[in-house]
Coordinates of C-alpha atoms and ligand atoms in Angstrom, one line a residue:
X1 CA -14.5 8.7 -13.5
X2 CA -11.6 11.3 -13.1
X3 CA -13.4 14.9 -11.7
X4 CA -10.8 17.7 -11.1
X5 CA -7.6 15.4 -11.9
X6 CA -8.9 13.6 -8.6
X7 CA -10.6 10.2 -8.9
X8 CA -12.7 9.4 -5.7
X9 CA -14.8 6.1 -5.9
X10 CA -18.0 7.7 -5.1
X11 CA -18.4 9.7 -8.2
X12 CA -17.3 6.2 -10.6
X13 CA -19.9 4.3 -8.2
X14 CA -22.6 6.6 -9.2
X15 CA -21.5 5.9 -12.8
X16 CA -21.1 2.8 -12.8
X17 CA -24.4 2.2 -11.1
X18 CA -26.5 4.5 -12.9
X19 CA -25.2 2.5 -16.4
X20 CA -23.5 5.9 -17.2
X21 CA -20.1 3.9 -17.7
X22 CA -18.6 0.2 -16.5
X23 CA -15.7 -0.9 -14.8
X24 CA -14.3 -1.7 -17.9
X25 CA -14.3 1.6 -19.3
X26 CA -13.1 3.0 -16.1
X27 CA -10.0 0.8 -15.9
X28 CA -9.6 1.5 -19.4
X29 CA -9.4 5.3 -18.2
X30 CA -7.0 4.7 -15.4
X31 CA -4.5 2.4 -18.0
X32 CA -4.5 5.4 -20.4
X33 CA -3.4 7.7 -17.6
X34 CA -1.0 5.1 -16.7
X35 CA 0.4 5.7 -20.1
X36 CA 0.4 9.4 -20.4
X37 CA 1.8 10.3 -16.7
X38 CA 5.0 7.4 -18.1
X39 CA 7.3 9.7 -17.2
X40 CA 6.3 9.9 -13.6
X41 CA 7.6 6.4 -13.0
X42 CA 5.3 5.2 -10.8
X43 CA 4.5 2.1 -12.0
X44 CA 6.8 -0.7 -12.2
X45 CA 4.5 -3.3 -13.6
X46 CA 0.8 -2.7 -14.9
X47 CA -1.9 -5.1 -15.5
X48 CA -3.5 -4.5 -18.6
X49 CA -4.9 -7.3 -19.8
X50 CA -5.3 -8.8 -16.5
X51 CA -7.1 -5.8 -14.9
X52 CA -9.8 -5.5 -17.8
X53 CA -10.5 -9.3 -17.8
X54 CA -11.4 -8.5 -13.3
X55 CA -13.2 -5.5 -14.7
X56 CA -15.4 -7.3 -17.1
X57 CA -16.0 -10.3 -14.4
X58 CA -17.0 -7.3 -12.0
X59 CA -19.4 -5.8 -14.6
X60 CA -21.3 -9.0 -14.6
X61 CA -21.2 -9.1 -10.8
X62 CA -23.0 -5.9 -10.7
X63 CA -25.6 -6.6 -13.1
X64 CA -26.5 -9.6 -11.3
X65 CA -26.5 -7.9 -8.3
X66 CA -23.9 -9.8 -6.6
X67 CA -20.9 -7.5 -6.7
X68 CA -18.3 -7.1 -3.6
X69 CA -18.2 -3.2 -1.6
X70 CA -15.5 -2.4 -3.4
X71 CA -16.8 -3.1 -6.9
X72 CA -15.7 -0.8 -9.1
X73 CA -12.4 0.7 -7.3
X74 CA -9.3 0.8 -9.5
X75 CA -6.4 -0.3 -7.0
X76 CA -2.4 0.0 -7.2
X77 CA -0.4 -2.2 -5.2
X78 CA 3.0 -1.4 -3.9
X79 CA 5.9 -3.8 -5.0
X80 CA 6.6 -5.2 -1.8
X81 CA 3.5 -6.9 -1.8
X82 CA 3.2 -10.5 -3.1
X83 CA 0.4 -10.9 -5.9
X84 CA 0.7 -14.8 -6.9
X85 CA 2.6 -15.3 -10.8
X86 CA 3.5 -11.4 -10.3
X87 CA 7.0 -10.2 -10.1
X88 CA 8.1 -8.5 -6.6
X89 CA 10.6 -6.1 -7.0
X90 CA 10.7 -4.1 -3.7
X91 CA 12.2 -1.9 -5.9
X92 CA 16.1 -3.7 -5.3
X93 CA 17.9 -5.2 -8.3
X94 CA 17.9 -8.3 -5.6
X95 CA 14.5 -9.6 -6.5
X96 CA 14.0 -8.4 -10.0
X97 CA 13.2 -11.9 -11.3
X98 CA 11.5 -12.7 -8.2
X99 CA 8.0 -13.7 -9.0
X100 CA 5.3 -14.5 -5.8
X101 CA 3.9 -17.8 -5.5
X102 CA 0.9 -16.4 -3.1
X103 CA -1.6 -13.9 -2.7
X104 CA -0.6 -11.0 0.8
X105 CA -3.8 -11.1 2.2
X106 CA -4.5 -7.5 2.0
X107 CA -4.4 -8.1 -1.7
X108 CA -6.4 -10.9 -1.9
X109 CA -8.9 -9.4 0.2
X110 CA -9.2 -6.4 -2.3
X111 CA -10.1 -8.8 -5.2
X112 CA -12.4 -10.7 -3.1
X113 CA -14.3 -7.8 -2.9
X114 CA -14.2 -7.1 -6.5
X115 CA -11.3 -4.4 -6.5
X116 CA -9.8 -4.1 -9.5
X117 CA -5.8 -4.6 -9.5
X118 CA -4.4 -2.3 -12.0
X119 CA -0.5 -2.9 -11.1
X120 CA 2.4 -2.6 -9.1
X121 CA 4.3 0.6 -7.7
X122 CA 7.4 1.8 -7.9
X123 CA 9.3 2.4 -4.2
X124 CA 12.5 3.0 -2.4
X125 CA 14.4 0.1 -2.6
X126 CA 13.3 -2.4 0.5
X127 CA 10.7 0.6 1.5
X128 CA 14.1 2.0 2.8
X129 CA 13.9 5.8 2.1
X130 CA 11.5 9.1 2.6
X131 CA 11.7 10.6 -1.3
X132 CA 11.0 6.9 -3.7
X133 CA 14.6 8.3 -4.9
X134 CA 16.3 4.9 -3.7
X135 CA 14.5 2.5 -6.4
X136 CA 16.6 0.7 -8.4
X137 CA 14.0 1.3 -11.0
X138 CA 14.7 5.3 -11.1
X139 CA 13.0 8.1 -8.9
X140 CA 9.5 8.6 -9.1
X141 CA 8.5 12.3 -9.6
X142 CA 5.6 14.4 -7.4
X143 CA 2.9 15.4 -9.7
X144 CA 2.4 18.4 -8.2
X145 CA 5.7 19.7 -9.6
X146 CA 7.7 17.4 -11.3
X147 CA 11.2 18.9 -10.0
X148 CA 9.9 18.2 -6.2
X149 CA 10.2 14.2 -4.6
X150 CA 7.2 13.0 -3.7
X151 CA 8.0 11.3 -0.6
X152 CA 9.0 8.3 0.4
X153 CA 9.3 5.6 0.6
X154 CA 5.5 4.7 -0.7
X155 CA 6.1 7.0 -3.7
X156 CA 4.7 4.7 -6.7
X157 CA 1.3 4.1 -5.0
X158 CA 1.1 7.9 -3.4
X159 CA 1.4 9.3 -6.9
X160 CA -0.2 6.5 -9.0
X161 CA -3.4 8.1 -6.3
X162 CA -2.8 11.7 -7.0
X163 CA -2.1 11.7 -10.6
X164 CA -5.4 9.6 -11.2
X165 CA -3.5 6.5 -12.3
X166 CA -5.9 4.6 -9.6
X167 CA -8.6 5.4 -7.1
X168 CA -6.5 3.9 -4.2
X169 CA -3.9 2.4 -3.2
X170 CA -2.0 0.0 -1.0
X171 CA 1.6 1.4 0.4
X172 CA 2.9 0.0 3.5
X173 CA 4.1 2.3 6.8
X174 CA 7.1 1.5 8.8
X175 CA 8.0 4.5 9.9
X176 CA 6.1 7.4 8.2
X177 CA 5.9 5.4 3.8
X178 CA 2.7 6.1 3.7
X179 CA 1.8 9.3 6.0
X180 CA 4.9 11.5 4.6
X181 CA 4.7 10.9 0.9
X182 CA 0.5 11.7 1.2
X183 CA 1.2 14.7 2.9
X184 CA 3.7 15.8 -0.1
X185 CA 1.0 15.2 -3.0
X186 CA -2.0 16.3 -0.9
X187 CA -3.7 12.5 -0.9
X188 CA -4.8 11.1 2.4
X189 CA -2.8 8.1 3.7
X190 CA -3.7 6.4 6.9
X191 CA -1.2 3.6 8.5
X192 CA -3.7 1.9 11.1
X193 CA -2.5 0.0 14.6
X194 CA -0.2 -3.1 14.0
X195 CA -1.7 -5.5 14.0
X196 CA -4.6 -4.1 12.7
X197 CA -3.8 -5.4 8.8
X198 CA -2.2 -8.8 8.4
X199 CA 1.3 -8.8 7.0
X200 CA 1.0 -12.2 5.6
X201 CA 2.9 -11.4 1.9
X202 CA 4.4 -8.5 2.8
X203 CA 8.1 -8.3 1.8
X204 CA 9.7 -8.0 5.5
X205 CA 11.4 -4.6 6.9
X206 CA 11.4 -4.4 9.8
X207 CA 8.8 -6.7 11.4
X208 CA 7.8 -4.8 14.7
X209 CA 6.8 -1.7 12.9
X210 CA 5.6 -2.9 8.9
X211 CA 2.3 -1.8 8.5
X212 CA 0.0 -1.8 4.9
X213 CA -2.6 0.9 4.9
X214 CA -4.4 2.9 1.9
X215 CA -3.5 6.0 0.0
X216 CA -6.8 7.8 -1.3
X217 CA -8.5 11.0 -2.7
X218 CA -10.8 11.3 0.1
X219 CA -11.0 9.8 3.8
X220 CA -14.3 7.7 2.8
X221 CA -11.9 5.9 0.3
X222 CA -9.4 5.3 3.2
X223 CA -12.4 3.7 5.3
X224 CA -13.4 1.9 2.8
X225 CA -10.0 0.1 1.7
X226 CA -9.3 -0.6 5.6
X227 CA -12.9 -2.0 6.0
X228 CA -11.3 -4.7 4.0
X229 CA -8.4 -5.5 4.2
X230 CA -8.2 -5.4 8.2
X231 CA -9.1 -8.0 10.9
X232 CA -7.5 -10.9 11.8
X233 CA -5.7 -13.6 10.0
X234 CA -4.3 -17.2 10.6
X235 CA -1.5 -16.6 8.4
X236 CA 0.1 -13.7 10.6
X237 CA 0.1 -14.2 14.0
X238 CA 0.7 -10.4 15.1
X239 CA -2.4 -9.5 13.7
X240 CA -5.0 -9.1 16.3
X241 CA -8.4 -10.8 16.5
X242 CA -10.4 -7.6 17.9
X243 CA -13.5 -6.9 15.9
X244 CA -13.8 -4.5 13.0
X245 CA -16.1 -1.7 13.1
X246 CA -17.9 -0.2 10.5
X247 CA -15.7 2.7 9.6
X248 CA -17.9 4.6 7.5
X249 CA -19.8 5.3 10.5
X250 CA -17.3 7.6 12.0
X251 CA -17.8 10.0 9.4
X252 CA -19.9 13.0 8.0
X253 CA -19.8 13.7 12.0
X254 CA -19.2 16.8 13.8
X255 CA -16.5 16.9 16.6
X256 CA -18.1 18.3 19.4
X257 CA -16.7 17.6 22.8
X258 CA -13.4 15.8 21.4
X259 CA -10.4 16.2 23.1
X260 CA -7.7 17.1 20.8
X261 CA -4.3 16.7 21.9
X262 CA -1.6 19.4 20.9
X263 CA 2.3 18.0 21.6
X264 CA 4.2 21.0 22.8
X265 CA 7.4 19.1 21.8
X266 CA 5.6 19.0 17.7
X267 CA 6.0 22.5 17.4
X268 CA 10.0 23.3 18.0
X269 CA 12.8 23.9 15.8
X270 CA 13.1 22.3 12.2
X271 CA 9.5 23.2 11.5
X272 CA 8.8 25.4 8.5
X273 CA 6.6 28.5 9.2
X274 CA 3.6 27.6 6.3
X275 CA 3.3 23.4 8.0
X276 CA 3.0 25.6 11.5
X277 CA 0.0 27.8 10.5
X278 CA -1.2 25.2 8.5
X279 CA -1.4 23.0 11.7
X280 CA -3.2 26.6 13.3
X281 CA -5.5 26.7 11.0
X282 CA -6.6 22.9 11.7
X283 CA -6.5 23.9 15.4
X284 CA -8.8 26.8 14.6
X285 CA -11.0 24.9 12.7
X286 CA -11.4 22.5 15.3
X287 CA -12.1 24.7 18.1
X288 CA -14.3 26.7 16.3
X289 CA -16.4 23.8 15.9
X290 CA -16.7 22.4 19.5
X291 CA -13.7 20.3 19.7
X292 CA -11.4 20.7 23.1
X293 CA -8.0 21.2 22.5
X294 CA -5.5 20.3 24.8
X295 CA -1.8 21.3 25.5
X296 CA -0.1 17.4 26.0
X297 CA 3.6 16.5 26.7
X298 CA 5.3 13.8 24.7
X299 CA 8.4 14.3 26.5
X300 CA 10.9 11.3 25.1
X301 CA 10.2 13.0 21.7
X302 CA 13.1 14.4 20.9
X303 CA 15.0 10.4 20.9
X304 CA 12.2 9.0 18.5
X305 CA 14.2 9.7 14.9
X306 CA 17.3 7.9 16.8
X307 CA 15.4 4.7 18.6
X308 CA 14.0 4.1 14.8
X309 CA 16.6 4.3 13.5
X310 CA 18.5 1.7 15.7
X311 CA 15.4 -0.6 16.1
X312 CA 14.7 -0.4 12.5
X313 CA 18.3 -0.8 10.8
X314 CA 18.9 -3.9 13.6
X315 CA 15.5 -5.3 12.6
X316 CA 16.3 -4.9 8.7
X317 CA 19.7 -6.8 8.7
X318 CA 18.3 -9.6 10.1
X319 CA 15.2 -9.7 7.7
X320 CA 17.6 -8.7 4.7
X321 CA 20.1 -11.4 5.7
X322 CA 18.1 -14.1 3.6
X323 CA 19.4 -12.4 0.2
X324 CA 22.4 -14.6 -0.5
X325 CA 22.0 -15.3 -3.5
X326 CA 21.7 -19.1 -2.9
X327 CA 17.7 -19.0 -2.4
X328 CA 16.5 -16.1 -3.6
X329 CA 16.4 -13.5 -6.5
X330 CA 19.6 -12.2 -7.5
X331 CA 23.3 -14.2 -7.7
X332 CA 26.1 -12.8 -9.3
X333 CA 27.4 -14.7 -12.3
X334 CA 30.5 -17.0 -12.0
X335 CA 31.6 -16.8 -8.9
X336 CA 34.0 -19.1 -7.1
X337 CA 33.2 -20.0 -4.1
X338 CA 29.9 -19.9 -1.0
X339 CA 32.2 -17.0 0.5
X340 CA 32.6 -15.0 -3.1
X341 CA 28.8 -15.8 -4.0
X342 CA 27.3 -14.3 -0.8
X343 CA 30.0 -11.4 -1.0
X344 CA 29.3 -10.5 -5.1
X345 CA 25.4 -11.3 -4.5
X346 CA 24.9 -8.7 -1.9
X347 CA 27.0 -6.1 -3.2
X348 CA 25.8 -6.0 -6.7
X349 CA 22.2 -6.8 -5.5
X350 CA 21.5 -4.0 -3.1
X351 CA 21.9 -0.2 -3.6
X352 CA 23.7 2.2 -1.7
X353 CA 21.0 2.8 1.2
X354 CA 19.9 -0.6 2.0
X355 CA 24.2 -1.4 2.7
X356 CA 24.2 1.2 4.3
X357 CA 21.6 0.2 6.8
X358 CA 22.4 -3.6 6.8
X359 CA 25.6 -2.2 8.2
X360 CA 24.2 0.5 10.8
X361 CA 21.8 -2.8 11.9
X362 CA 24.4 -5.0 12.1
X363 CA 26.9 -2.9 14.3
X364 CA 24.0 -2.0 16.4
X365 CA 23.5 -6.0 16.9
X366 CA 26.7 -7.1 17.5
X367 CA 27.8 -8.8 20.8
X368 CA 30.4 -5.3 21.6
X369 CA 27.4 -3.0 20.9
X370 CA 24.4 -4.8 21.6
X371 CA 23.9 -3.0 25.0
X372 CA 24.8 0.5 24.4
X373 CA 22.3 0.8 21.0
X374 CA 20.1 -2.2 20.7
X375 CA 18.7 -2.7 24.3
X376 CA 19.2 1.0 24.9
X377 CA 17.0 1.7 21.9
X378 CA 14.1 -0.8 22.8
X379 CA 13.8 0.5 26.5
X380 CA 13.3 4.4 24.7
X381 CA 10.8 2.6 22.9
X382 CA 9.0 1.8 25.7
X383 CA 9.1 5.2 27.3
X384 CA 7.7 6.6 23.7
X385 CA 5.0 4.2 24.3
X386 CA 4.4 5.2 27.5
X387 CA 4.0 8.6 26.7
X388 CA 1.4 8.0 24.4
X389 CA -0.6 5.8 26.7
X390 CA -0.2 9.4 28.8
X391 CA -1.4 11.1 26.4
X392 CA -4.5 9.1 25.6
X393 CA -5.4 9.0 29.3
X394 CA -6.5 12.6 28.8
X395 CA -7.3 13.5 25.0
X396 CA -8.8 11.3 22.3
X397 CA -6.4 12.1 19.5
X398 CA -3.3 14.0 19.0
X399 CA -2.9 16.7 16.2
X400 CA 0.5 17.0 14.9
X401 CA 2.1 18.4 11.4
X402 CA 2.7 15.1 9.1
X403 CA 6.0 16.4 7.9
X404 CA 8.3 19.7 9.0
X405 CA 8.6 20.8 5.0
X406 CA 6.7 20.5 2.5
X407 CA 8.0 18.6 -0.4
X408 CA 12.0 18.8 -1.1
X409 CA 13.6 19.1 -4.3
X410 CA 14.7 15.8 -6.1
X411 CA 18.5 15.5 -5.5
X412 CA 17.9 18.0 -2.6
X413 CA 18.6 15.4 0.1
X414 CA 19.9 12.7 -2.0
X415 CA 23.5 12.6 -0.5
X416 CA 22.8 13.4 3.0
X417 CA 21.4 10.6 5.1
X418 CA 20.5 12.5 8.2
X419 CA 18.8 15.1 6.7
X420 CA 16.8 12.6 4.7
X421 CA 16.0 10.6 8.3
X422 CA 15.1 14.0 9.4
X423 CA 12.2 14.6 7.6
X424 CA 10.5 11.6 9.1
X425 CA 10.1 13.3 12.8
X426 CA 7.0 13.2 13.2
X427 CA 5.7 10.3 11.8
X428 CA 8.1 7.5 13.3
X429 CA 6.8 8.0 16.8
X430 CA 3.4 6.5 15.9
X431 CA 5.4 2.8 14.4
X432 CA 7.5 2.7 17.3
X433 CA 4.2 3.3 19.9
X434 CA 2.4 1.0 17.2
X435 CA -0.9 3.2 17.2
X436 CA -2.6 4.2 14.5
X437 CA -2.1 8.1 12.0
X438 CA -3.4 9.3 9.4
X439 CA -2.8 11.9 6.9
X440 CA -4.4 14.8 5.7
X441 CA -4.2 17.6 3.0
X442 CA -4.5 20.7 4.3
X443 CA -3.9 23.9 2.2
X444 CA -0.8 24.6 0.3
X445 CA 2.6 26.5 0.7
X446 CA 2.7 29.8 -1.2
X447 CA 4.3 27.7 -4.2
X448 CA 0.8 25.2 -4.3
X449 CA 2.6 22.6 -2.6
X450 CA 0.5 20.5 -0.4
X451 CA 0.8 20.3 3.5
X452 CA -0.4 17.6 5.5
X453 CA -2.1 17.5 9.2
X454 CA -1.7 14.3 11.5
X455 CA -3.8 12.4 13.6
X456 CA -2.7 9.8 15.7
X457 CA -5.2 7.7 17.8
X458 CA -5.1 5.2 20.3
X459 CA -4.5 1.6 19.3
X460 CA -7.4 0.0 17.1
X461 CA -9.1 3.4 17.1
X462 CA -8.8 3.6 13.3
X463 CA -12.6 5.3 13.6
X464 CA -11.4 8.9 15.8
X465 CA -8.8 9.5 13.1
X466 CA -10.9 8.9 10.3
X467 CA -13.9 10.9 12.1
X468 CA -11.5 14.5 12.7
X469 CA -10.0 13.6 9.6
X470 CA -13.2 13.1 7.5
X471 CA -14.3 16.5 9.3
X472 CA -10.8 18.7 8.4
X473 CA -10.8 17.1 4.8
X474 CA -11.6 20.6 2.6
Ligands
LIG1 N1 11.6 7.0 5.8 C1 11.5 5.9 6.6 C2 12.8 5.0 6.5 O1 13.5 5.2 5.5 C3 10.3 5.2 6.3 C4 10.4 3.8 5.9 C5 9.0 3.1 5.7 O2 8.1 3.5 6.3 N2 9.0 2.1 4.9 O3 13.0 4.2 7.3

């Protein structure tokens, strides 16, 4: 059920349960919009046949009463997730053969509670990117105005959201994928704690900071994606065994008496004018309504874009060294030798951005440098931490804008790495302190682009951030 060009599960609930339509006809709806928005690219593989066949097992579910919580939710899947007999593309020329053998857990979680799989998303290539303009598979395009990016590097799964091409859908977060590319097609897009969501068939990035979290049209949708797909698992030991609550019941609430943190060091230059009084009127809203807000300090701030950037290129080229052509995905035809099949693998396999961060993360790493950037780098993380746990000592959440712009041009940014590692600002600190964010929309530039408004919260508490966020939704 698509209302306003926006597709929240509540309204095809009410259908479905009411008899007014079926999961069938609904996934029906979703594949034809897969078909007319084609030219957005944001699927790489759909499920037609496949998703009907769940849909029509579902139907029966419900009419016997025995259907899962998230019966009836259309969901997309980013292609660096494994879905068993399914191709995994992470977007890279690398793997474009490469089909999964297993089920990520997030995913099979979804279809054990009756989600319906519709297909797979387009992304920058290894998640590696902040506009989806790195794919091998082409860029994806933002809805909102097709000549604008829309984000990265979750793109496929933000868009196949805000076009209606699914309800939900699962991106991954390693150091802003799924917070920045919300924020620039006015979706919400939460990346909870690590450890929060297992990463067991997740296509590695960089280890310490992956994350899979939900993009949706409303924070209830959010809630009820993480409800799921979160809590422990044997199959990845870094997620945590702490128990889930029930996130639904953080939200229709008011926020009297929260303490709202403001970061002085959120605010300086680089920000655009409209995400600033956007974040105001948040901060008005807020106040207005009984909420404290409080002046904090994050003060190692300003070293957050380069510690990621060191941790996470040093991480990658270790994860990234197992494309050699010899065991998985791509190998370069006729080659001589081991030396000239690893060499011709890798260069015709990966794409300009993922060489050039193998090669940032191998410098970084090596035995010469190790010290000065790699050790360096993870000591900053910990004082970023730190400041965090600083914060939280005092407020109960941290407001902050999602992005500094608001969506760029396509091409804009293209050929200038830094300025494209610059728009992640704000939303690396929260992978590197591993604590939960979400994003929300919240208004529009003067050209009806969206802007979103952060919320970071203290590890595993998914429910704050979903509570503020639930109450600044418009
Ligand atoms: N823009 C960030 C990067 O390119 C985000 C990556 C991600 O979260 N997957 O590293």
């Amino acid at each position: 059920m698509i209302v306003n060009g926006k597709s929240t599960f509540d309204a095809t609930r009410k259908a479905v349960e009411t008899g007014a339509s079926t999961v069938e006809r609904v996934t029906g709806e979703f594949l034809e919009g897969i078909e007319k928005r084609k030219r957005l690219n944001a699927f790489l593989s759909v499920f037609h046949e496949k998703a009907l066949a769940q849909a029509r097992v579902i139907d029966k579910k419900i009419a016997e009463g025995r259907a899962g919580m998230l019966a009836g939710m259309v969901v997309a899947i980013k292609d660096n997730l494994c879905i068993k007999d399914e191709v995994v593309t992470c977007g890279s020329k690398m793997l474009q053969n490469f089909v999964s053998l297993y089920d990520a857990t997030a995913v099979r979680r979804l279809r054990d509670d009756d989600a319906v799989i519709i297909g797979k998303t387009n992304l920058d290539e290894f998640a590696m990117g902040s506009s989806t303009e790195n794919s091998a598979y082409g860029p994806v395009l933002n809805p909102v105005n097709e000549t604008k990016v829309p984000g990265g590097s979750s793109g496929g799964s933000c868009v196949a959201v805000a076009a209606a091409m699914s309800h939900t859908a699962l991106g991954t977060d390693t150091g802003g994928s799924i917070r920045q590319p919300a924020s620039f097609c006015g979706i919400v897009g939460l990346k909870p704690t690590y450890g929060r969501v297992s990463r067991y068939g997740l296509v590695a990035l960089a280890s310490s900071f992956d994350q899979i979290g939900p993009f949706a049209n409303s924070v209830a949708d959010a809630a009820r994606v993480l409800q799921v797909i979160a809590g422990h698992d044997e199959m990845d030991s870094t997620s945590v065994d702490v128990p889930v609550p029930d996130y639904l019941s953080f939200l229709n609430k008011d926020v009297k008496g929260l303490k709202i943190g403001l970061p002085r060091e959120a605010f300086g230059e680089g920000l655009h004018d409209v995400v600033r009084s956007a974040i105001e009127k948040a901060v008005d809203k807020l106040r207005e309504c009984g909420a404290e807000i409080v002046e904090i300090g994050l003060p190692h701030s300003e070293y957050t874009i380069s510690t990621y950037y060191i941790l996470m290129t040093a991480e990658a080229s270790s994860n990234l060294a197992r494309y050699d052509g010899a065991r998985y995905g791509y190998r370069s035809p006729g080659v001589k030798d081991l030396t000239e099949m690893y060499v011709k693998s890798r260069s015709e396999g990966f794409g300009e951005e993922v060489k050039r961060r193998i090669m940032l993360g191998t410098y970084v790493l090596s035995a010469g440098y190790y010290d000065a950037y790699y050790r360096k780098a993870q000591r900053v993380r910990r004082l970023i931490q730190n400041d965090f746990l600083n914060a939280f000592k005092t407020v109960d959440c941290i407001l902050m804008p999602t992005a500094p712009t608001t969506a760029f041009n396509v091409g804009e940014k293209a050929n200038d790495p830094l300025a494209m590692y610059l728009s992640d600002v704000y939303t690396v600190s929260a992978n590197l302190a591993g604590i939960p964010a979400i994003s929300v929309p919240f208004g529009t530039d003067n050209k009806g682009l969206p802007i979103g408004v952060q919320l970071l919260g203290k590890q595993f508490d998914e429910g704050t951030i979903l509570r503020v966020g639930d109450f600044l939704e418009e």
